[in-house]
GROMACS .gro file of C-alpha atoms in nm:
model
  369
    1MET     CA    1  12.720   8.860  11.440
    2LEU     CA    2  12.508   8.814  11.126
    3ASN     CA    3  12.806   8.648  10.953
    4ASP     CA    4  12.858   8.395  11.234
    5SER     CA    5  12.664   8.097  11.097
    6SER     CA    6  12.802   7.863  11.365
    7SER     CA    7  12.535   7.996  11.602
    8VAL     CA    8  12.168   8.080  11.580
    9TRP     CA    9  12.157   8.456  11.631
   10LEU     CA   10  11.845   8.609  11.784
   11VAL     CA   11  11.844   8.977  11.687
   12ASP     CA   12  11.620   9.261  11.805
   13TYR     CA   13  11.604   9.534  11.540
   14TYR     CA   14  11.498   9.853  11.716
   15SER     CA   15  11.499  10.231  11.695
   16SER     CA   16  11.616  10.451  11.982
   17TRP     CA   17  11.315  10.685  11.945
   18CYS     CA   18  11.055  10.406  11.955
   19ALA     CA   19  10.859  10.395  12.283
   20HIS     CA   20  10.758  10.031  12.233
   21CYS     CA   21  11.123   9.943  12.171
   22ARG     CA   22  11.214  10.095  12.508
   23MET     CA   23  10.931   9.902  12.673
   24PHE     CA   24  11.054   9.581  12.508
   25ALA     CA   25  11.421   9.636  12.603
   26PRO     CA   26  11.394   9.485  12.958
   27GLU     CA   27  11.224   9.176  12.810
   28TRP     CA   28  11.503   9.141  12.553
   29GLU     CA   29  11.760   9.158  12.831
   30LYS     CA   30  11.577   8.868  12.997
   31VAL     CA   31  11.595   8.678  12.667
   32GLY     CA   32  11.971   8.733  12.666
   33GLU     CA   33  12.001   8.609  13.024
   34LEU     CA   34  11.785   8.303  12.950
   35TYR     CA   35  11.995   8.192  12.652
   36ALA     CA   36  12.334   8.286  12.797
   37PRO     CA   37  12.410   7.919  12.890
   38SER     CA   38  12.313   7.791  12.543
   39LYS     CA   39  12.591   7.660  12.321
   40ILE     CA   40  12.408   7.728  11.995
   41VAL     CA   41  12.197   8.039  12.059
   42GLN     CA   42  12.340   8.392  12.075
   43VAL     CA   43  12.142   8.710  12.142
   44GLY     CA   44  12.212   9.055  11.996
   45ALA     CA   45  12.049   9.383  11.893
   46VAL     CA   46  12.083   9.638  11.611
   47ASP     CA   47  11.996  10.008  11.642
   48CYS     CA   48  11.848  10.092  11.302
   49ASN     CA   49  11.921  10.463  11.349
   50ARG     CA   50  12.294  10.390  11.363
   51HIS     CA   51  12.299  10.094  11.122
   52LYS     CA   52  12.052  10.200  10.855
   53GLU     CA   53  12.214   9.992  10.580
   54ILE     CA   54  12.187   9.669  10.782
   55CYS     CA   55  11.819   9.722  10.862
   56THR     CA   56  11.743   9.810  10.501
   57ARG     CA   57  11.922   9.498  10.380
   58GLU     CA   58  11.733   9.286  10.634
   59GLU     CA   59  11.404   9.443  10.521
   60VAL     CA   60  11.309   9.569  10.865
   61HIS     CA   61  10.976   9.747  10.815
   62ALA     CA   62  10.878   9.812  11.178
   63TYR     CA   63  11.019   9.828  11.529
   64PRO     CA   64  11.084   9.628  11.732
   65SER     CA   65  11.141   9.336  11.491
   66VAL     CA   66  11.286   9.005  11.608
   67LYS     CA   67  11.460   8.766  11.371
   68ALA     CA   68  11.638   8.432  11.415
   69HIS     CA   69  11.940   8.413  11.182
   70HIS     CA   70  12.123   8.100  11.056
   71VAL     CA   71  11.837   7.856  11.096
   72PRO     CA   72  11.944   7.583  11.034
   73LEU     CA   73  12.304   7.623  11.147
   74GLY     CA   74  12.555   7.694  10.872
   75SER     CA   75  12.294   7.859  10.650
   76ASN     CA   76  12.206   8.220  10.576
   77GLU     CA   77  11.836   8.154  10.630
   78LYS     CA   78  11.638   8.362  10.879
   79VAL     CA   79  11.297   8.347  11.042
   80ASN     CA   80  11.088   8.650  11.139
   81MET     CA   81  10.886   8.654  11.459
   82GLU     CA   82  10.529   8.747  11.377
   83ALA     CA   83  10.405   9.075  11.521
   84ARG     CA   84  10.109   8.957  11.726
   85GLY     CA   85  10.051   9.112  12.066
   86ARG     CA   86  10.313   9.238  12.308
   87LYS     CA   87  10.649   9.064  12.297
   88LYS     CA   88  10.740   8.918  12.636
   89LEU     CA   89  11.014   8.682  12.751
   90LYS     CA   90  10.777   8.385  12.756
   91SER     CA   91  10.635   8.446  12.407
   92VAL     CA   92  10.979   8.509  12.254
   93ALA     CA   93  11.126   8.198  12.419
   94ALA     CA   94  10.831   7.984  12.306
   95TRP     CA   95  10.879   8.108  11.949
   96VAL     CA   96  11.254   8.041  11.957
   97GLU     CA   97  11.206   7.688  12.087
   98ASP     CA   98  10.945   7.616  11.817
   99VAL     CA   99  11.181   7.744  11.545
  100LEU     CA  100  11.466   7.530  11.676
  101LYS     CA  101  11.242   7.223  11.707
  102GLU     CA  102  11.134   7.257  11.342
  103HIS     CA  103  11.501   7.217  11.245
  104ASP     CA  104  11.582   6.936  11.491
  105MET     CA  105  11.779   7.161  11.724
  106LYS     CA  106  11.765   7.221  12.098
  107SER     CA  107  11.883   7.526  12.286
  108GLY     CA  108  11.970   7.330  12.599
  109VAL     CA  109  11.795   7.591  12.813
  110ASP     CA  110  11.557   7.496  13.093
  111MET     CA  111  11.227   7.668  13.008
  112SER     CA  112  11.090   7.599  13.356
  113THR     CA  113  11.308   7.881  13.488
  114ILE     CA  114  11.072   8.134  13.326
  115THR     CA  115  10.850   8.267  13.601
  116GLU     CA  116  10.495   8.380  13.540
  117GLU     CA  117  10.451   8.755  13.565
  118LYS     CA  118  10.166   8.880  13.780
  119LYS     CA  119   9.904   9.055  13.575
  120LEU     CA  120   9.839   9.403  13.697
  121ARG     CA  121   9.480   9.511  13.680
  122ARG     CA  122   9.420   9.869  13.589
  123ASN     CA  123   9.105  10.064  13.536
  124GLU     CA  124   9.118  10.186  13.176
  125ASP     CA  125   8.839  10.435  13.252
  126ALA     CA  126   9.009  10.580  13.560
  127GLU     CA  127   9.032  10.953  13.587
  128ILE     CA  128   9.373  11.112  13.562
  129GLU     CA  129   9.494  11.325  13.848
  130PRO     CA  130   9.611  11.676  13.769
  131SER     CA  131   9.987  11.708  13.732
  132LYS     CA  132  10.169  11.819  14.043
  133VAL     CA  133  10.451  11.965  13.834
  134ILE     CA  134  10.327  12.289  13.683
  135GLU     CA  135  10.497  12.394  13.360
  136ASP     CA  136  10.410  12.697  13.151
  137ASP     CA  137  10.334  12.557  12.806
  138THR     CA  138  10.340  12.908  12.657
  139SER     CA  139  10.682  13.011  12.792
  140THR     CA  140  10.967  13.090  12.555
  141LEU     CA  141  11.174  12.808  12.703
  142MET     CA  142  10.899  12.553  12.636
  143LYS     CA  143  10.855  12.682  12.280
  144TYR     CA  144  11.231  12.663  12.229
  145ASN     CA  145  11.243  12.303  12.354
  146ARG     CA  146  10.939  12.210  12.148
  147LEU     CA  147  11.085  12.356  11.828
  148PHE     CA  148  11.418  12.188  11.896
  149ASP     CA  149  11.248  11.849  11.943
  150ALA     CA  150  11.031  11.904  11.634
  151GLY     CA  151  11.338  11.984  11.426
  152LYS     CA  152  11.514  11.667  11.539
  153ALA     CA  153  11.203  11.461  11.466
  154VAL     CA  154  11.168  11.604  11.114
  155MET     CA  155  11.534  11.538  11.030
  156LEU     CA  156  11.505  11.184  11.165
  157ALA     CA  157  11.201  11.129  10.944
  158LEU     CA  158  11.369  11.271  10.634
  159GLU     CA  159  11.693  11.082  10.686
  160ASN     CA  160  11.553  10.745  10.793
  161SER     CA  161  11.178  10.688  10.779
  162PHE     CA  162  11.111  10.705  10.405
  163PHE     CA  163  11.341  10.408  10.340
  164ILE     CA  164  11.252  10.174  10.627
  165GLY     CA  165  11.288   9.825  10.479
  166VAL     CA  166  11.324   9.943  10.116
  167GLN     CA  167  11.599  10.068   9.885
  168VAL     CA  168  11.377  10.277   9.657
  169LEU     CA  169  11.113  10.544   9.726
  170GLU     CA  170  10.838  10.509   9.465
  171GLY     CA  171  10.466  10.455   9.407
  172GLU     CA  172  10.237  10.500   9.708
  173ARG     CA  173  10.532  10.562   9.939
  174TYR     CA  174  10.659  10.842   9.713
  175ASP     CA  175  10.313  11.002   9.706
  176ALA     CA  176  10.287  10.980  10.086
  177ALA     CA  177  10.638  11.126  10.130
  178LEU     CA  178  10.561  11.420   9.900
  179LYS     CA  179  10.235  11.493  10.080
  180TRP     CA  180  10.421  11.488  10.413
  181VAL     CA  181  10.687  11.731  10.287
  182ASN     CA  182  10.414  11.959  10.150
  183ALA     CA  183  10.246  11.955  10.492
  184LEU     CA  184  10.575  12.060  10.653
  185ALA     CA  185  10.619  12.333  10.390
  186ALA     CA  186  10.278  12.472  10.480
  187SER     CA  187  10.279  12.444  10.857
  188PHE     CA  188  10.623  12.383  11.011
  189PRO     CA  189  10.732  12.665  11.247
  190LEU     CA  190  10.970  12.938  11.122
  191GLU     CA  191  10.986  13.070  10.769
  192GLY     CA  192  11.335  12.937  10.697
  193ASN     CA  193  11.226  12.583  10.780
  194ARG     CA  194  10.921  12.609  10.555
  195ALA     CA  195  11.140  12.747  10.275
  196ALA     CA  196  11.362  12.440  10.296
  197MET     CA  197  11.058  12.212  10.276
  198VAL     CA  198  10.922  12.401   9.974
  199LYS     CA  199  11.252  12.355   9.796
  200LEU     CA  200  11.264  11.987   9.891
  201ALA     CA  201  10.911  11.935   9.756
  202ASP     CA  202  11.004  12.109   9.429
  203ILE     CA  203  11.307  11.883   9.385
  204MET     CA  204  11.107  11.570   9.475
  205LYS     CA  205  10.859  11.648   9.195
  206GLN     CA  206  11.140  11.631   8.936
  207GLN     CA  207  11.141  11.250   8.955
  208LYS     CA  208  10.900  10.994   9.102
  209THR     CA  209  11.162  10.733   9.193
  210TRP     CA  210  11.441  10.796   9.443
  211SER     CA  211  11.714  10.555   9.546
  212LEU     CA  212  11.847  10.566   9.901
  213VAL     CA  213  12.182  10.701   9.775
  214GLU     CA  214  12.015  10.976   9.570
  215TRP     CA  215  11.794  11.075   9.862
  216SER     CA  216  12.083  11.087  10.110
  217GLU     CA  217  12.282  11.312   9.876
  218LEU     CA  218  11.978  11.538   9.831
  219ILE     CA  219  11.920  11.582  10.205
  220ARG     CA  220  12.289  11.662  10.262
  221SER     CA  221  12.286  11.928   9.989
  222MET     CA  222  11.970  12.109  10.102
  223THR     CA  223  11.981  12.488  10.144
  224THR     CA  224  11.702  12.738  10.211
  225ARG     CA  225  11.559  13.017   9.997
  226SER     CA  226  11.271  13.262  10.019
  227PHE     CA  227  10.939  13.139   9.888
  228LYS     CA  228  10.569  13.200   9.845
  229ALA     CA  229  10.323  12.917   9.880
  230GLU     CA  230  10.179  12.809   9.544
  231GLU     CA  231   9.829  12.760   9.683
  232ALA     CA  232   9.640  12.778  10.011
  233TRP     CA  233   9.686  12.477  10.238
  234LYS     CA  234   9.368  12.336  10.387
  235PRO     CA  235   9.377  12.235  10.757
  236SER     CA  236   9.248  11.882  10.689
  237GLU     CA  237   9.538  11.820  10.447
  238THR     CA  238   9.773  11.828  10.746
  239MET     CA  239   9.580  11.545  10.911
  240ALA     CA  240   9.571  11.354  10.579
  241ALA     CA  241   9.950  11.390  10.545
  242ILE     CA  242  10.004  11.270  10.902
  243ARG     CA  243   9.781  10.968  10.838
  244LEU     CA  244   9.972  10.871  10.522
  245TYR     CA  245  10.304  10.918  10.702
  246MET     CA  246  10.191  10.687  10.984
  247LYS     CA  247  10.062  10.429  10.736
  248ASN     CA  248  10.374  10.416  10.519
  249PHE     CA  249  10.672  10.528  10.726
  250PHE     CA  250  10.618  10.510  11.102
  251GLY     CA  251  10.838  10.231  11.233
  252CYS     CA  252  10.662  10.154  11.561
  253ARG     CA  253  10.424   9.875  11.459
  254ASP     CA  254  10.191   9.895  11.762
  255CYS     CA  255  10.172  10.277  11.741
  256ARG     CA  256  10.094  10.261  11.370
  257GLN     CA  257   9.820  10.002  11.415
  258TYR     CA  258   9.656  10.200  11.695
  259PHE     CA  259   9.669  10.523  11.495
  260MET     CA  260   9.524  10.372  11.177
  261GLU     CA  261   9.240  10.207  11.368
  262ALA     CA  262   9.157  10.537  11.538
  263ASN     CA  263   9.179  10.735  11.213
  264PRO     CA  264   9.000  10.564  10.923
  265GLU     CA  265   9.004  10.732  10.582
  266SER     CA  266   8.646  10.849  10.637
  267LEU     CA  267   8.773  11.077  10.914
  268VAL     CA  268   8.980  11.275  10.660
  269GLU     CA  269   8.661  11.352  10.466
  270GLU     CA  270   8.483  11.442  10.789
  271LEU     CA  271   8.753  11.692  10.887
  272ALA     CA  272   8.769  11.831  10.532
  273ALA     CA  273   8.405  11.933  10.565
  274GLY     CA  274   8.511  12.173  10.840
  275ASP     CA  275   8.792  12.343  10.645
  276THR     CA  276   8.570  12.641  10.564
  277ASN     CA  277   8.554  12.717  10.937
  278GLY     CA  278   8.933  12.730  10.974
  279PRO     CA  279   9.157  12.490  11.168
  280HIS     CA  280   8.921  12.438  11.466
  281ALA     CA  281   8.822  12.080  11.372
  282VAL     CA  282   9.181  11.971  11.308
  283VAL     CA  283   9.305  12.135  11.630
  284MET     CA  284   9.044  11.942  11.827
  285TRP     CA  285   9.132  11.621  11.641
  286ALA     CA  286   9.499  11.663  11.738
  287TRP     CA  287   9.405  11.724  12.101
  288LYS     CA  288   9.171  11.424  12.111
  289MET     CA  289   9.446  11.202  11.966
  290HIS     CA  290   9.705  11.332  12.212
  291ASN     CA  291   9.532  11.248  12.539
  292PRO     CA  292   9.444  10.880  12.474
  293VAL     CA  293   9.816  10.829  12.404
  294ASN     CA  294   9.896  11.003  12.733
  295LYS     CA  295   9.651  10.770  12.905
  296ARG     CA  296   9.810  10.458  12.752
  297LEU     CA  297  10.152  10.580  12.868
  298HIS     CA  298  10.017  10.673  13.215
  299VAL     CA  299  10.085  11.043  13.161
  300ASN     CA  300   9.852  11.314  13.289
  301GLN     CA  301   9.571  11.469  13.086
  302TRP     CA  302   9.687  11.777  12.892
  303PRO     CA  303   9.642  12.058  12.962
  304SER     CA  304   9.596  12.041  13.337
  305LEU     CA  305   9.311  12.226  13.505
  306SER     CA  306   9.562  12.459  13.673
  307ALA     CA  307   9.720  12.548  13.336
  308CYS     CA  308   9.389  12.607  13.159
  309SER     CA  309   9.091  12.669  13.383
  310SER     CA  310   8.880  12.767  13.080
  311CYS     CA  311   8.934  12.426  12.921
  312TYR     CA  312   8.723  12.220  13.160
  313ILE     CA  313   8.398  12.223  13.354
  314ASP     CA  314   8.521  12.225  13.714
  315ILE     CA  315   8.344  11.944  13.902
  316GLY     CA  316   8.567  11.978  14.206
  317GLY     CA  317   8.777  11.670  14.133
  318PRO     CA  318   9.034  11.529  13.892
  319VAL     CA  319   9.029  11.634  13.527
  320SER     CA  320   8.808  11.399  13.327
  321ILE     CA  321   8.871  11.254  12.981
  322GLY     CA  322   8.495  11.276  12.915
  323MET     CA  323   8.420  11.512  12.625
  324SER     CA  324   8.102  11.627  12.802
  325LEU     CA  325   8.317  11.792  13.069
  326ILE     CA  326   8.535  12.011  12.846
  327HIS     CA  327   8.494  12.357  12.695
  328GLU     CA  328   8.583  12.286  12.332
  329ASP     CA  329   8.645  12.651  12.243
  330GLY     CA  330   8.870  12.684  12.549
  331ILE     CA  331   9.071  12.377  12.447
  332ALA     CA  332   9.109  12.500  12.088
  333ALA     CA  333   9.219  12.846  12.204
  334TYR     CA  334   9.474  12.701  12.449
  335VAL     CA  335   9.625  12.458  12.197
  336THR     CA  336   9.652  12.741  11.943
  337SER     CA  337   9.823  12.968  12.199
  338VAL     CA  338  10.076  12.697  12.280
  339TYR     CA  339  10.165  12.593  11.926
  340GLY     CA  340  10.079  12.905  11.728
  341HIS     CA  341  10.314  13.204  11.712
  342GLU     CA  342  10.436  13.496  11.506
  343ASP     CA  343  10.754  13.368  11.346
  344LYS     CA  344  10.977  13.677  11.373
  345ALA     CA  345  10.892  13.760  11.733
  346LEU     CA  346  10.931  13.402  11.851
  347PHE     CA  347  11.249  13.350  11.651
  348ASP     CA  348  11.409  13.655  11.816
  349GLU     CA  349  11.305  13.530  12.160
  350ILE     CA  350  11.437  13.180  12.092
  351ILE     CA  351  11.774  13.310  11.973
  352MET     CA  352  11.800  13.529  12.284
  353THR     CA  353  11.704  13.240  12.513
  354ALA     CA  354  11.947  13.001  12.346
  355THR     CA  355  12.226  13.259  12.367
  356GLN     CA  356  12.160  13.319  12.737
  357ARG     CA  357  12.163  12.945  12.807
  358HIS     CA  358  12.489  12.909  12.614
  359ARG     CA  359  12.653  13.197  12.804
  360PHE     CA  360  12.533  13.054  13.136
  361ALA     CA  361  12.681  12.714  13.049
  362ILE     CA  362  13.016  12.872  12.956
  363SER     CA  363  13.031  13.086  13.272
  364LYS     CA  364  12.939  12.782  13.482
  365ASP     CA  365  13.220  12.580  13.324
  366ILE     CA  366  13.468  12.864  13.384
  367HIS     CA  367  13.355  12.897  13.746
  368MET     CA  368  13.388  12.521  13.806
  369ALA     CA  369  13.733  12.522  13.646
   0.00000   0.00000   0.00000
């Protein structure tokens, strides 16, 4: 579609893991329906996870990104839609029509067919009801699923995120990438995983400039080995690494902006002051960051009162976001119990659980056959 210069191509560059991309998808479908009758405007989409080389070539730095290609017709010129506010059918259509008008073109589409959406009022300070679905956060199955998801997320980051919109990893982005890998080497679950990250960090230090081809070959060739950490890792360094990762590599533009506004550089220094008292301050920071995101996505406060009665001051009603109504030590202890574990014991449990699930799936298939 990008080679078809006989039409103006509107393209949504997205990532399948991006929550804002999923929220934007229904609006993009409406854009496609609106311009379906047009003789000069075509609408398409590119999944940057599957078509990394295209998105790198098009210098896509964040998701979702909307571009108009071949403006004017017959050219290879393109126009980027500015990332201001939420993208909706009306705002995208208005932008498209303005771009076409600047080049003496008309889409031929009746803009009056766009109906106004009713604005839903919601109380941003509303309390969140306790979840009716009770799940045991500390169960082996939950830990298995959490580790599986974490592993997929790390591989996605290593394979894709470092090179969003660029062909070379260098400078500030290289420094941020190395700090992120060091954070994984110090804190990622299971010794074998940390060993792989230690080796990756050692190799990264051998050169400060990596091309996309070199990096891809490196990731494919990775193997694990035993290791010992070179120096103690401070809890606040994990937060600092996360912040740099979000700043330089996280593709969801709205998520990145929200995170950076909520976590100024001064917060890193503030958390570092608590390193001598262990990870308590960073654990509480992670918890405090987690629940506002839940609130924005209309997901229940975590943990629920039923899952952790020692986490909250029971006022006989819904769990409150208010920090004055929580037991901080209870929250820190619960979060640590959920995400902390002894590697060997948990690894053995996970292998056993995975094996049992695999055997059950096979026996079920045989029975159905």
